[in-house]
Short mmCIF file of C-alpha atoms in Angstrom, two decimals:
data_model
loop_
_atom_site.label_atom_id
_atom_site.label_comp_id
_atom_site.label_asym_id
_atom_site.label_seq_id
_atom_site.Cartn_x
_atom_site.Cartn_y
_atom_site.Cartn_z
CA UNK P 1 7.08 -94.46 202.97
CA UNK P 2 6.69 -96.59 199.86
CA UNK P 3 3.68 -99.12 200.08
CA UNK P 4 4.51 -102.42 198.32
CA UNK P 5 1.49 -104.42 197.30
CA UNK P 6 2.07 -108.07 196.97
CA UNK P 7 -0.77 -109.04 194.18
CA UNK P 8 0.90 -112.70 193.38
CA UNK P 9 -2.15 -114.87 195.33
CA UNK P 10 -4.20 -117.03 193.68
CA UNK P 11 -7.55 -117.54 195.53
CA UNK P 12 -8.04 -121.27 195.40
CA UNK P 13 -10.08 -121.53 198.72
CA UNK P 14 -12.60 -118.70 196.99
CA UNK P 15 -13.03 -121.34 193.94
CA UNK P 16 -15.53 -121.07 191.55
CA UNK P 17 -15.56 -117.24 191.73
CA UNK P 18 -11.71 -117.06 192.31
CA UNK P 19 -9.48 -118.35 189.44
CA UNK P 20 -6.19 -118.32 188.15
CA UNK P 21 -7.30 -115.70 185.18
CA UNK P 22 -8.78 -113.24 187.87
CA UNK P 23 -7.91 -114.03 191.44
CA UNK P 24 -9.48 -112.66 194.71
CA UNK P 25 -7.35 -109.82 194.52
CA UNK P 26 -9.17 -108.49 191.70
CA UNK P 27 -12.84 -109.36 192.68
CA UNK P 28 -15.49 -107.19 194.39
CA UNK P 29 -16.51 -109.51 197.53
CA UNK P 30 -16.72 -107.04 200.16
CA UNK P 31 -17.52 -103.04 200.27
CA UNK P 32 -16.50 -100.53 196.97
CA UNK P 33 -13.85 -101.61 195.17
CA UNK P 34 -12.07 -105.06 194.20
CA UNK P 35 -9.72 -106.10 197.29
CA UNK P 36 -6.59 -104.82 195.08
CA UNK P 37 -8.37 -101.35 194.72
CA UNK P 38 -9.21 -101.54 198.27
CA UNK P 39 -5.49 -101.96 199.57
CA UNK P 40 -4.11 -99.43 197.02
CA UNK P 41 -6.27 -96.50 198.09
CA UNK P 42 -5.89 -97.60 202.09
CA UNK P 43 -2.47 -96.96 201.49
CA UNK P 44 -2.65 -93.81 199.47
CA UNK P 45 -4.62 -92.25 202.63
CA UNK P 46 -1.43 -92.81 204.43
CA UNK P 47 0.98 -89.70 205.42
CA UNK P 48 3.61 -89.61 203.24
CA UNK P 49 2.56 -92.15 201.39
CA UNK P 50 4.25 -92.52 198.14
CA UNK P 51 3.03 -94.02 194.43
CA UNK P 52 2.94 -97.59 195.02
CA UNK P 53 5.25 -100.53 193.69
CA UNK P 54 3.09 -103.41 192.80
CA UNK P 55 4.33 -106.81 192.66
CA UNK P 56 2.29 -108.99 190.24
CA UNK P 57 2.28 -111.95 188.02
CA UNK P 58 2.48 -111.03 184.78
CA UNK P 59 -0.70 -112.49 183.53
CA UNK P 60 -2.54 -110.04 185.56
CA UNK P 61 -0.62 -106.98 184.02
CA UNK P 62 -3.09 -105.42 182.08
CA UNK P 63 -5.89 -106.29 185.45
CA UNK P 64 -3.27 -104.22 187.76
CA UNK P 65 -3.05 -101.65 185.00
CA UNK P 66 -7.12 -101.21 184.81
CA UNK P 67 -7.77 -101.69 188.54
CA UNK P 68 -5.11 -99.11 189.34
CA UNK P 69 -6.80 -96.41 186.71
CA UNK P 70 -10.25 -97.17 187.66
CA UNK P 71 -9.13 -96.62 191.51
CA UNK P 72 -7.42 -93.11 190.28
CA UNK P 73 -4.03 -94.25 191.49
CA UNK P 74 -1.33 -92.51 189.86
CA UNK P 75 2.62 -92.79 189.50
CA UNK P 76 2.99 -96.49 190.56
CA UNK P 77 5.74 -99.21 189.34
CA UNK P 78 4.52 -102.18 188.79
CA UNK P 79 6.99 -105.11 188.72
CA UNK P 80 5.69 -108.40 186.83
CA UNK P 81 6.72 -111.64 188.27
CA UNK P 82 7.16 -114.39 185.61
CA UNK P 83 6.86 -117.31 187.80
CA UNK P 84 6.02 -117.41 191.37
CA UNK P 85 8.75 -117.28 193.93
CA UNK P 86 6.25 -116.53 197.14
CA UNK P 87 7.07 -113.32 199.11
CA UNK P 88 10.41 -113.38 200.36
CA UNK P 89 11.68 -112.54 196.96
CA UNK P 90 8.68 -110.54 195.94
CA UNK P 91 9.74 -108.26 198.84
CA UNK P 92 13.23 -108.05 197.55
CA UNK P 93 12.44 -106.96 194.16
CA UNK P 94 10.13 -103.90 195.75
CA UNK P 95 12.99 -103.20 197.88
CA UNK P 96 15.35 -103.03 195.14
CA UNK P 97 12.88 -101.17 193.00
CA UNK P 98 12.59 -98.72 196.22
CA UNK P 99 16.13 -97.96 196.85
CA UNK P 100 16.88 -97.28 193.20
CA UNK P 101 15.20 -93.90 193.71
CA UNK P 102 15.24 -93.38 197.33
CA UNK P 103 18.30 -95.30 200.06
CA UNK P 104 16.02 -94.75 203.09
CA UNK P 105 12.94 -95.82 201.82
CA UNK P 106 10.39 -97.76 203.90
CA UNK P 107 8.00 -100.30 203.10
CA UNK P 108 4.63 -101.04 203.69
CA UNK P 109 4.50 -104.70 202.76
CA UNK P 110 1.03 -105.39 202.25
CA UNK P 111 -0.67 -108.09 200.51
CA UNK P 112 -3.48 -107.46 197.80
CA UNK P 113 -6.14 -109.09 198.97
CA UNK P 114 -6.87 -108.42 202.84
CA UNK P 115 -10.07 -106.79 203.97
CA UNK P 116 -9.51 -104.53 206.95
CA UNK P 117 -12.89 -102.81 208.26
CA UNK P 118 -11.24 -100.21 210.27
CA UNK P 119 -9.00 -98.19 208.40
CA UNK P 120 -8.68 -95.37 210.99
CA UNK P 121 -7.24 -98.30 213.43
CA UNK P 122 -4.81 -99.36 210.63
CA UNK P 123 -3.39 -96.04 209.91
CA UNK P 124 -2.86 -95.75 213.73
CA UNK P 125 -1.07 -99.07 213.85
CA UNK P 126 0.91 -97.85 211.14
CA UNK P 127 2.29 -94.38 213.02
CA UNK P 128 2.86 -96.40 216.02
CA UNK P 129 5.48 -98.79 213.96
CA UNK P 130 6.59 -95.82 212.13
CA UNK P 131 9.88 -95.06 215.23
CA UNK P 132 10.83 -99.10 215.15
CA UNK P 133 11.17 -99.48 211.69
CA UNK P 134 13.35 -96.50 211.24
CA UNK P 135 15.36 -97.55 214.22
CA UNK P 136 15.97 -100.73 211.75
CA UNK P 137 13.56 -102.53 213.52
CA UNK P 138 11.19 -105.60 211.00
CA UNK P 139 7.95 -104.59 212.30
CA UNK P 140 5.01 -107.19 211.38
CA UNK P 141 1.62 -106.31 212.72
CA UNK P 142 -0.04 -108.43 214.87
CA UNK P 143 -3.82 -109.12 214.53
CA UNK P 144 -6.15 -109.09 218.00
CA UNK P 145 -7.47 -112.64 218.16
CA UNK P 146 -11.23 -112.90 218.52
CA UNK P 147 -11.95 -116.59 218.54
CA UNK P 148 -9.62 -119.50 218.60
CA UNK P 149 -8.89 -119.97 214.52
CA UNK P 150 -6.90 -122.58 213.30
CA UNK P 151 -6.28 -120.97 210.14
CA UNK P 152 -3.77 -118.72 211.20
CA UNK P 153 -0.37 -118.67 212.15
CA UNK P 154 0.31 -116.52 215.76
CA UNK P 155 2.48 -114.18 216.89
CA UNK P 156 3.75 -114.31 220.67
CA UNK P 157 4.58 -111.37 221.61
CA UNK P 158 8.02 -110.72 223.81
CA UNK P 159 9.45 -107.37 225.67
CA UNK P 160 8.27 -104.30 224.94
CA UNK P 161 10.61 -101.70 222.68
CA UNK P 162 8.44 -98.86 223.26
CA UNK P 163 4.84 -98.20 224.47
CA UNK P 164 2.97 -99.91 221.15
CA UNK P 165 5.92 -102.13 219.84
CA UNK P 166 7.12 -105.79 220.92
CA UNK P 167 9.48 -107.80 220.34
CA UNK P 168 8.94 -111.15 218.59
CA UNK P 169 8.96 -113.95 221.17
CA UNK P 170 8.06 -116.73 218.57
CA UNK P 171 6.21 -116.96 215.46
CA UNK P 172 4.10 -120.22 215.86
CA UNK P 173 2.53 -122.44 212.71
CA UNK P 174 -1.42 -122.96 212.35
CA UNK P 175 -2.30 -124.59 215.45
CA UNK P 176 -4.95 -127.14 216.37
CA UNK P 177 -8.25 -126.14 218.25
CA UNK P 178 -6.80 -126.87 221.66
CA UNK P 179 -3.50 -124.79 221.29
CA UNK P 180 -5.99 -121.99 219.74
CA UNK P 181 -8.03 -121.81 222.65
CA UNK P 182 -4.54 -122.08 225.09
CA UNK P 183 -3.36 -119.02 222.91
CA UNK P 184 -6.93 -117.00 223.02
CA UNK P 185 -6.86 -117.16 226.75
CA UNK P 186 -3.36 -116.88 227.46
CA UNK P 187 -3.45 -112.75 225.51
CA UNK P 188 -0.36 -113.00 224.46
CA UNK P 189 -0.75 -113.86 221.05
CA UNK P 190 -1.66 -112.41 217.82
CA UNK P 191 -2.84 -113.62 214.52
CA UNK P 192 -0.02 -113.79 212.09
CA UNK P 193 -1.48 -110.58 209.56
CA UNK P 194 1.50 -111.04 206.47
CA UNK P 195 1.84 -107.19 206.84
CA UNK P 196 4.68 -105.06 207.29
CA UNK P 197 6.97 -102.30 207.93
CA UNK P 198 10.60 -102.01 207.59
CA UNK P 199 13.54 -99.73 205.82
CA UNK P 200 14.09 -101.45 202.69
CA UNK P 201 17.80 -101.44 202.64
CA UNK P 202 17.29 -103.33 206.49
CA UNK P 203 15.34 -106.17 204.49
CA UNK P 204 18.10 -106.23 202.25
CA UNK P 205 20.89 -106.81 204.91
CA UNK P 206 18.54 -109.60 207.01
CA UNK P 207 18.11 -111.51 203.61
CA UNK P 208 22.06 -111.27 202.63
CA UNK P 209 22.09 -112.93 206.38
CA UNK P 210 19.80 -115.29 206.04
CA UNK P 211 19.60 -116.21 202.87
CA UNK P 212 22.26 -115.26 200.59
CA UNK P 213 21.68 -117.26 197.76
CA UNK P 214 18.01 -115.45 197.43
CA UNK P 215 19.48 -112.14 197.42
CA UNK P 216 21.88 -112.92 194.81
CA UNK P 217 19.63 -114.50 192.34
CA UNK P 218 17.24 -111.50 193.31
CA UNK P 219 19.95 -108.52 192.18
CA UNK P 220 20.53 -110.58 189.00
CA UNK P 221 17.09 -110.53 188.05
CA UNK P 222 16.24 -106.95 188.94
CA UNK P 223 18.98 -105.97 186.97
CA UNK P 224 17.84 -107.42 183.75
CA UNK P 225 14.73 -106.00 183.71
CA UNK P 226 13.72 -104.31 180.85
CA UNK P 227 10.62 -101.74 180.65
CA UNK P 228 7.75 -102.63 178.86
CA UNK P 229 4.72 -100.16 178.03
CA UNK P 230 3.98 -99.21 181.80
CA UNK P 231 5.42 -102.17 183.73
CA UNK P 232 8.68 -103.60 184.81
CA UNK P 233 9.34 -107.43 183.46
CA UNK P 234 12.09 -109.61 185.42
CA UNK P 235 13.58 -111.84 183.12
CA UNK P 236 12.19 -115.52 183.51
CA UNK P 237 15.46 -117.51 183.37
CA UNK P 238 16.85 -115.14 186.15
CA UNK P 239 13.73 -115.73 188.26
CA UNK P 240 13.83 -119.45 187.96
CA UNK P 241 16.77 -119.15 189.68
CA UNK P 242 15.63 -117.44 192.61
CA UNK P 243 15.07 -119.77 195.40
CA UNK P 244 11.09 -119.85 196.31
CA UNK P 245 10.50 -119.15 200.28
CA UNK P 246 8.26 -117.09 202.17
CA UNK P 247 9.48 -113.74 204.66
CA UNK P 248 8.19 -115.82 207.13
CA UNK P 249 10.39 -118.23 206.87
CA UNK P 250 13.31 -116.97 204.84
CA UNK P 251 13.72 -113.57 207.38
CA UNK P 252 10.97 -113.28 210.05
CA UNK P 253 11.86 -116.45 211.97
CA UNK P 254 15.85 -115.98 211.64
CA UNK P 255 16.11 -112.63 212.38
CA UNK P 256 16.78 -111.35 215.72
CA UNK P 257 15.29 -108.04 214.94
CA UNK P 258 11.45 -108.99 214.39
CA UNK P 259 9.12 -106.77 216.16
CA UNK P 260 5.03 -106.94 216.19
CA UNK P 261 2.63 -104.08 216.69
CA UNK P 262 -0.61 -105.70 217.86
CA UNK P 263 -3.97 -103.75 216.59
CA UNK P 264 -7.68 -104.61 215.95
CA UNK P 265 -8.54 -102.76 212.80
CA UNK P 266 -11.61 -105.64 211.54
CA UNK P 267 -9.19 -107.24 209.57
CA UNK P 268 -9.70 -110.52 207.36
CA UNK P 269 -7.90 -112.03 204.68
CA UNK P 270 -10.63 -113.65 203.33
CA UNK P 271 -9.09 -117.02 203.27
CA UNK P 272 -12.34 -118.76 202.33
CA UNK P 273 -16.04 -118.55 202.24
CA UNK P 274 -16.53 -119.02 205.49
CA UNK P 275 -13.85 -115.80 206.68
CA UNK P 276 -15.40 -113.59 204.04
CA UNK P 277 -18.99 -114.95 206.00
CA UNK P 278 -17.81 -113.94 209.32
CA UNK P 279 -16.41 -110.31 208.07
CA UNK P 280 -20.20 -109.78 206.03
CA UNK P 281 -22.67 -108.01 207.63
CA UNK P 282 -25.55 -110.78 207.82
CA UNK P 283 -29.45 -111.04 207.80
CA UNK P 284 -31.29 -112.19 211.21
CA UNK P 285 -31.31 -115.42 210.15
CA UNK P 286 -27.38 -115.31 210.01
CA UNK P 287 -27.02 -114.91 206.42
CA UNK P 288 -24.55 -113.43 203.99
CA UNK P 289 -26.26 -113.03 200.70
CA UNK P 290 -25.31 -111.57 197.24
CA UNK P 291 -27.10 -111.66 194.09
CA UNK P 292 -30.19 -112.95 193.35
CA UNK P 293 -30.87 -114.95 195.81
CA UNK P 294 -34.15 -115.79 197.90
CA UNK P 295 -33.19 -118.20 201.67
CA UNK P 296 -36.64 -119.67 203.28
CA UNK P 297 -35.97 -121.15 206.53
CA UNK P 298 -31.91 -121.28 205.74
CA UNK P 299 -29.86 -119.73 208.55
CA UNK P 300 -25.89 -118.70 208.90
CA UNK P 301 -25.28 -119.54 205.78
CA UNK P 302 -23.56 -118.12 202.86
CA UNK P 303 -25.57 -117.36 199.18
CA UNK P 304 -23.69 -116.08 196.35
CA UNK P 305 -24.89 -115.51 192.65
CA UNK P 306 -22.05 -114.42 189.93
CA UNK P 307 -24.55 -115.59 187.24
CA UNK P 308 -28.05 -114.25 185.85
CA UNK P 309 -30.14 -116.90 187.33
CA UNK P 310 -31.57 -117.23 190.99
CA UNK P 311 -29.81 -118.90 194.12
CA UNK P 312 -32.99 -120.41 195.80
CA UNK P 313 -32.43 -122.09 199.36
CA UNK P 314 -34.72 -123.91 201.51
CA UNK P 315 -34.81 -125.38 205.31
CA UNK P 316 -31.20 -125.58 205.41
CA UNK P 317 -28.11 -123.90 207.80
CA UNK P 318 -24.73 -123.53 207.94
CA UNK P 319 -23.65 -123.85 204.44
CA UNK P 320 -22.19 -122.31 201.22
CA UNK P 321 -23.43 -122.07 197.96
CA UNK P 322 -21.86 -119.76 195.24
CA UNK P 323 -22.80 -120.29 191.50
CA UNK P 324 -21.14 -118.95 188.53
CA UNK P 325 -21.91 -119.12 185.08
CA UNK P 326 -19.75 -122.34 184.69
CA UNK P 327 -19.99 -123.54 187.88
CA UNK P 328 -22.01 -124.25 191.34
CA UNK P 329 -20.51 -125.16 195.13
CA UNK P 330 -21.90 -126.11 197.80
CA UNK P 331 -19.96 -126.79 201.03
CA UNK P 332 -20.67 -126.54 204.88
CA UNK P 333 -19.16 -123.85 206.39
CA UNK P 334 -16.81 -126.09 208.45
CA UNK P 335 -15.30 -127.25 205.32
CA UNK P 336 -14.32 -124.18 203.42
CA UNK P 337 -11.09 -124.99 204.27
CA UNK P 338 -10.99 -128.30 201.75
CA UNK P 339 -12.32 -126.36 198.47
CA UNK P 340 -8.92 -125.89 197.42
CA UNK P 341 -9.01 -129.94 196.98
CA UNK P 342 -11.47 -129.10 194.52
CA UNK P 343 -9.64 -126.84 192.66
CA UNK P 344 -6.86 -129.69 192.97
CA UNK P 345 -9.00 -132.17 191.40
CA UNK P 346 -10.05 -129.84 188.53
CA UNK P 347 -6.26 -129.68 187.57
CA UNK P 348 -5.27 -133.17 187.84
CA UNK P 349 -8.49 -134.14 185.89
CA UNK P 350 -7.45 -131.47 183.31
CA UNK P 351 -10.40 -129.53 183.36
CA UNK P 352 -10.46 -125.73 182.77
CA UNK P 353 -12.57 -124.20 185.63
CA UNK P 354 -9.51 -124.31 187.96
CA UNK P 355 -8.33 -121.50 185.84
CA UNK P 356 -10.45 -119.53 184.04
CA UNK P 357 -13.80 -117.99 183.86
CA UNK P 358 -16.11 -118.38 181.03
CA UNK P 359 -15.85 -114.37 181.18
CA UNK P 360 -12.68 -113.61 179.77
CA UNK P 361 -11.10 -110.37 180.67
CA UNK P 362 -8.59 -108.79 178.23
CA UNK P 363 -6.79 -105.28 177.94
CA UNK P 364 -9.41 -103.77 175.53
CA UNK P 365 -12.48 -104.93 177.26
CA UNK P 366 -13.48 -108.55 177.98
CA UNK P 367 -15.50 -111.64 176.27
CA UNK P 368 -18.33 -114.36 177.70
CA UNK P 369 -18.71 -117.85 176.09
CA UNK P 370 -22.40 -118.07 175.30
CA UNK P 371 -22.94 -121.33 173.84
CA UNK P 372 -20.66 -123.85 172.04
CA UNK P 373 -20.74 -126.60 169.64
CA UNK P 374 -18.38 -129.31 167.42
CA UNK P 375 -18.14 -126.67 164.56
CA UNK P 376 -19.19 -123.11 166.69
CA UNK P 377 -19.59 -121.05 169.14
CA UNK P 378 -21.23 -118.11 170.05
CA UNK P 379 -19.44 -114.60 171.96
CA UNK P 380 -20.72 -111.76 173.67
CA UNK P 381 -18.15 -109.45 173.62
CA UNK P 382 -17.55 -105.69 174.71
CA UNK P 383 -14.74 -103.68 173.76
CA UNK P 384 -14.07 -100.41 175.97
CA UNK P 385 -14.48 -96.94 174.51
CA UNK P 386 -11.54 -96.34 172.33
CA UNK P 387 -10.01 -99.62 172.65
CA UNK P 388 -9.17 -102.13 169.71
CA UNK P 389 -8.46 -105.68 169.46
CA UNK P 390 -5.13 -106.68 167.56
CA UNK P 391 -5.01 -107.06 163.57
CA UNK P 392 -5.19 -110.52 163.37
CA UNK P 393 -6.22 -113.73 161.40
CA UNK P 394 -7.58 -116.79 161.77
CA UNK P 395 -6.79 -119.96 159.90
CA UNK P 396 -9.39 -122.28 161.07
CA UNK P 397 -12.61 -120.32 161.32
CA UNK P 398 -14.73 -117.52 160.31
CA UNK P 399 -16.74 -115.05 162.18
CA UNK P 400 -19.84 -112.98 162.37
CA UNK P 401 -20.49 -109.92 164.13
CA UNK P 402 -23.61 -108.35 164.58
CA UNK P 403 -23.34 -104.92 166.63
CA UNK P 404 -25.80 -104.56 169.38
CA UNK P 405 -24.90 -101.06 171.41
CA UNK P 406 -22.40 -98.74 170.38
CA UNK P 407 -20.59 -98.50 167.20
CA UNK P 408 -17.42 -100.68 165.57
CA UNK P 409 -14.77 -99.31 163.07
CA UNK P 410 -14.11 -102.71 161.32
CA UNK P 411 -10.83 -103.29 159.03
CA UNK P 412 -11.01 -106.52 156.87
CA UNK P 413 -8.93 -107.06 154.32
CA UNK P 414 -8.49 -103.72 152.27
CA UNK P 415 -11.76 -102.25 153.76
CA UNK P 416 -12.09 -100.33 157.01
CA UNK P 417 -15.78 -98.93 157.39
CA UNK P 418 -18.32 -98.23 160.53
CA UNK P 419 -21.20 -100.17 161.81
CA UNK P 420 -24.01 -99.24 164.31
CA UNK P 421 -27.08 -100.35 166.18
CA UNK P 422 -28.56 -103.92 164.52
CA UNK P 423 -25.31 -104.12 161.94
CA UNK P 424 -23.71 -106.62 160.62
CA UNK P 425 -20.46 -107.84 158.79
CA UNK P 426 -18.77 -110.96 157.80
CA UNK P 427 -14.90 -112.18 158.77
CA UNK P 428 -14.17 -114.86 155.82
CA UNK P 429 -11.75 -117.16 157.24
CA UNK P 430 -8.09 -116.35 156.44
CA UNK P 431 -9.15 -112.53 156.26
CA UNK P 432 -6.63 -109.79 157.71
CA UNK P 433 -8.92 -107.97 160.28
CA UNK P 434 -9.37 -105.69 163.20
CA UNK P 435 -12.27 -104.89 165.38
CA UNK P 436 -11.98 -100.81 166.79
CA UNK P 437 -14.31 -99.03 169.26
CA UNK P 438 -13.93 -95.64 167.84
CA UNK P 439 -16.93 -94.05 170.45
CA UNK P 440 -16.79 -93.13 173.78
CA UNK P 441 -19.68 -96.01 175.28
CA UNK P 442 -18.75 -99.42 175.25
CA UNK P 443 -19.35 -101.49 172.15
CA UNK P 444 -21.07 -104.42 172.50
CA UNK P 445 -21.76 -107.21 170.00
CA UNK P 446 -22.57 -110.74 169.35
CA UNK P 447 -19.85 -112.80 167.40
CA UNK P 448 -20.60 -116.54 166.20
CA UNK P 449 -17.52 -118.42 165.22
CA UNK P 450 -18.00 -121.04 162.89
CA UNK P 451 -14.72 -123.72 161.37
CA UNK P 452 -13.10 -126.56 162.14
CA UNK P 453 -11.04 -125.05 165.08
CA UNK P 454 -12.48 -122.99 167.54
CA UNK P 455 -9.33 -122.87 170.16
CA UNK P 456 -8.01 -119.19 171.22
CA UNK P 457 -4.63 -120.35 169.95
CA UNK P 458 -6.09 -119.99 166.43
CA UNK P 459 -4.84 -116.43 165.57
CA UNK P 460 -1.83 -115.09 163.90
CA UNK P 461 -1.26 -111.12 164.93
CA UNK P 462 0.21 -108.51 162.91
CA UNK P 463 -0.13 -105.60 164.96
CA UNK P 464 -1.07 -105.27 168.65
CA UNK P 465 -1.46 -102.31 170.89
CA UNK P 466 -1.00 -103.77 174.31
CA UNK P 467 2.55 -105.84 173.15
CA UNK P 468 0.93 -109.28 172.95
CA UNK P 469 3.14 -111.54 170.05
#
């Protein structure tokens, strides 16, 4: 059994902490572990679980890459989307990438960024689908409802194919209150999870069924993949011409083989603020809180600070507030729903907080925005033991770097030499240079740019570790 981890998401609902640069996927919100590490080692606990295949877009590559060290997964493929397509041909590439090393493979479709409380439950749900799928059955599994929510699709369940698997007797779209409440009552329904299990090559025949055209464009991509460093990149003219659908609707709905396996395993997607409220364990007063934070006389609300200054509530219930360094919301609960429309509004108004964070994660470490002016601005920057940023130049600025933890192996120019604690160099603009962590802490130091242009597009590389042009 191959799990296949669908990382492609983008958060927008779990705006301003949730971006485009670093997704939801790839953020600590609930127990050890980002959501991505979280799925990844739920799966590896599996029997007979192999390496993974991760499907991601390929601006997260080098996040994947980290996440799936730090986690101490081994052996996976990870396929990089270059546009999105959604998950119907997601799901075909992993089952292309499976059957290329194994014809009966099966797939654990799972996406990156559920939360599921119960693991033992989940590992149980997934033995019980195990005899279905092999028969060539498209097992989905079905989440217990708990409360009438409207921000799921359902599942109604049909005959029976053995003593824990059903067939699908309709797959139904978000409903309103009303029909939530009919379905909560009527026990026949389950939440719609977006997991599943199937034999890969059965995916494969259901999609040349249903939708042809995918397939085809699908196979022509996978097959001009090339290999780069540790991942797998599809070629982004081929993908454009993959039609864009879901499994849902491209397979799921069409195909007279859908089964569901219902199980209550304390599972969330995290949708919003207010899903990742209800699966929190809360305060008396109701609250979810994280950070530094301090609620007087606030009550079932949600309090979340990504930033170094205090979150300070009073005499109020029922809402959210999350700050970042870049950014503050505050929402009622019963709208965390509409927070993608801010997200929406960010774009269209060509603002950058939609997409990313004014902590900028890169493949040798990461860098925060401190201050900025017309002519400067000011970096904190950390570069991970024995990592290096590219040789590079710039042709509208010069920098300064003053070291404060760790040491740097510097190259400008002709010169390569070390600095430590409370040292300093200067970059001349136009200067050849490179910026090394030779030690085995992180290196930490302060950089003030200074120049007519200040824009990350200023930079001209001549030698890169990580492939970047």
């Amino acid at each position: 059994m191959i799990p296949l981890i669908l990382s492609g998401g983008s958060g927008t609902r779990l705006w301003p902490v949730s971006r485009r640069n670093l997704p939801k996927q790839f953020l600590a919100l609930s127990g050890d572990g980002t959501l991505f590490q979280q799925t990844v080692q739920r799966a590896e606990q599996l029997p007979d679980a192999a390496p993974p295949i991760v499907v991601a877009s390929e601006d997260h590559r080098f996040l994947v890459a980290d996440q799936l060290l730090d986690a101490g997964v081994e052996g996976a493929a990870i396929i990089l989307e270059p546009l999105p397509r959604n998950t119907a041909p997601a799901i075909a590439l992993g089952a292309l990438k499976a059957m290329a090393s194994d014809a009966d493979a099966v797939l654990l479709v799972l996406p990156a960024d559920h939360l599921i409380g119960d693991p033992a439950s989940f590992r149980n749900a997934v033995a019980r689908a195990r005899p279905a799928a092999q028969q060539g059955w498209l097992v989905t599994f079905g989440i217990r409802p708990d409360r009438p929510d409207t921000g799921f699709g359902y599942i109604r369940r049909a005959d029976p194919i053995d003593a824990h698997t059903y067939r699908v007797g309709r797959f139904v779209e978000k409903p309103d209150l009303a029909t939530a409440q009919s379905y909560l009552a009527d026990g026949g329904y389950e939440w719609n999870s977006g997991m599943f299990l199937f034999k890969a090559s059965r995916y494969l025949q259901e999609l040349q069924q249903h939708a042809p055209a995918m397939l085809a464009a699908a196979r022509e991509a996978f097959a001009s993949a090339r290999a780069d460093l540790d991942f797998i990149r599809i070629d982004r003219d081929a993908f454009a011409r993959v039609p864009e659908n879901s499994i849902d609707y491209a397979v799921m709905e069409k195909t007279a083989h859908a089964a569901v396996v219902p199980v209550d395993c304390a599972w969330s997607d995290i949708g919003s603020w207010s899903a990742l409220w209800l699966a929190g364990t809360r305060d008396a007063d109701g609250n979810l809180r994280e950070g530094d934070t301090v609620a007087m006389n606030t009550r079932n609300s949600l309090l979340r600070s990504h930033a170094r200054h205090l979150v300070a509530t009073v005499g109020v219930e029922d809402l959210i507030v999350v700050t970042t360094p870049d950014a503050t919301l505050v929402a009622h609960r019963d709208a965390a729903q509409d927070v993608k429309r801010v997200v929406d509004e960010l774009k269209a108004s060509g603002r950058s907080e939609h997409a990313l964070h004014r902590v900028v994660h890169r493949p040798w470490g990461c860098y925060d925005s401190l201050e900025a002016g017309e002519r400067f601005q000011v970096k904190r920057i950390v570069v991970k033991p024995g990592a290096s940023l590219s040789l590079q130049k710039h042709h509208h600025r010069a920098e300064h770097w003053i070291v404060v933890s760790g040491t740097a192996e510097v190259t400008c120019d002709d010169k390569v030499f070390l600095l430590g604690e409370n040292q300093s160099t200067y970059i001349p603009l136009g200067s050849v240079h490179r910026l090394r962590n030779p030690g085995k802490l992180p290196l930490e130091l302060i950089e003030v740019q200074s120049g007519s242009y200040l824009g990350e597009d200023d930079i001209v590389r001549y030698d890169d570790a990580y492939g970047r042009s």
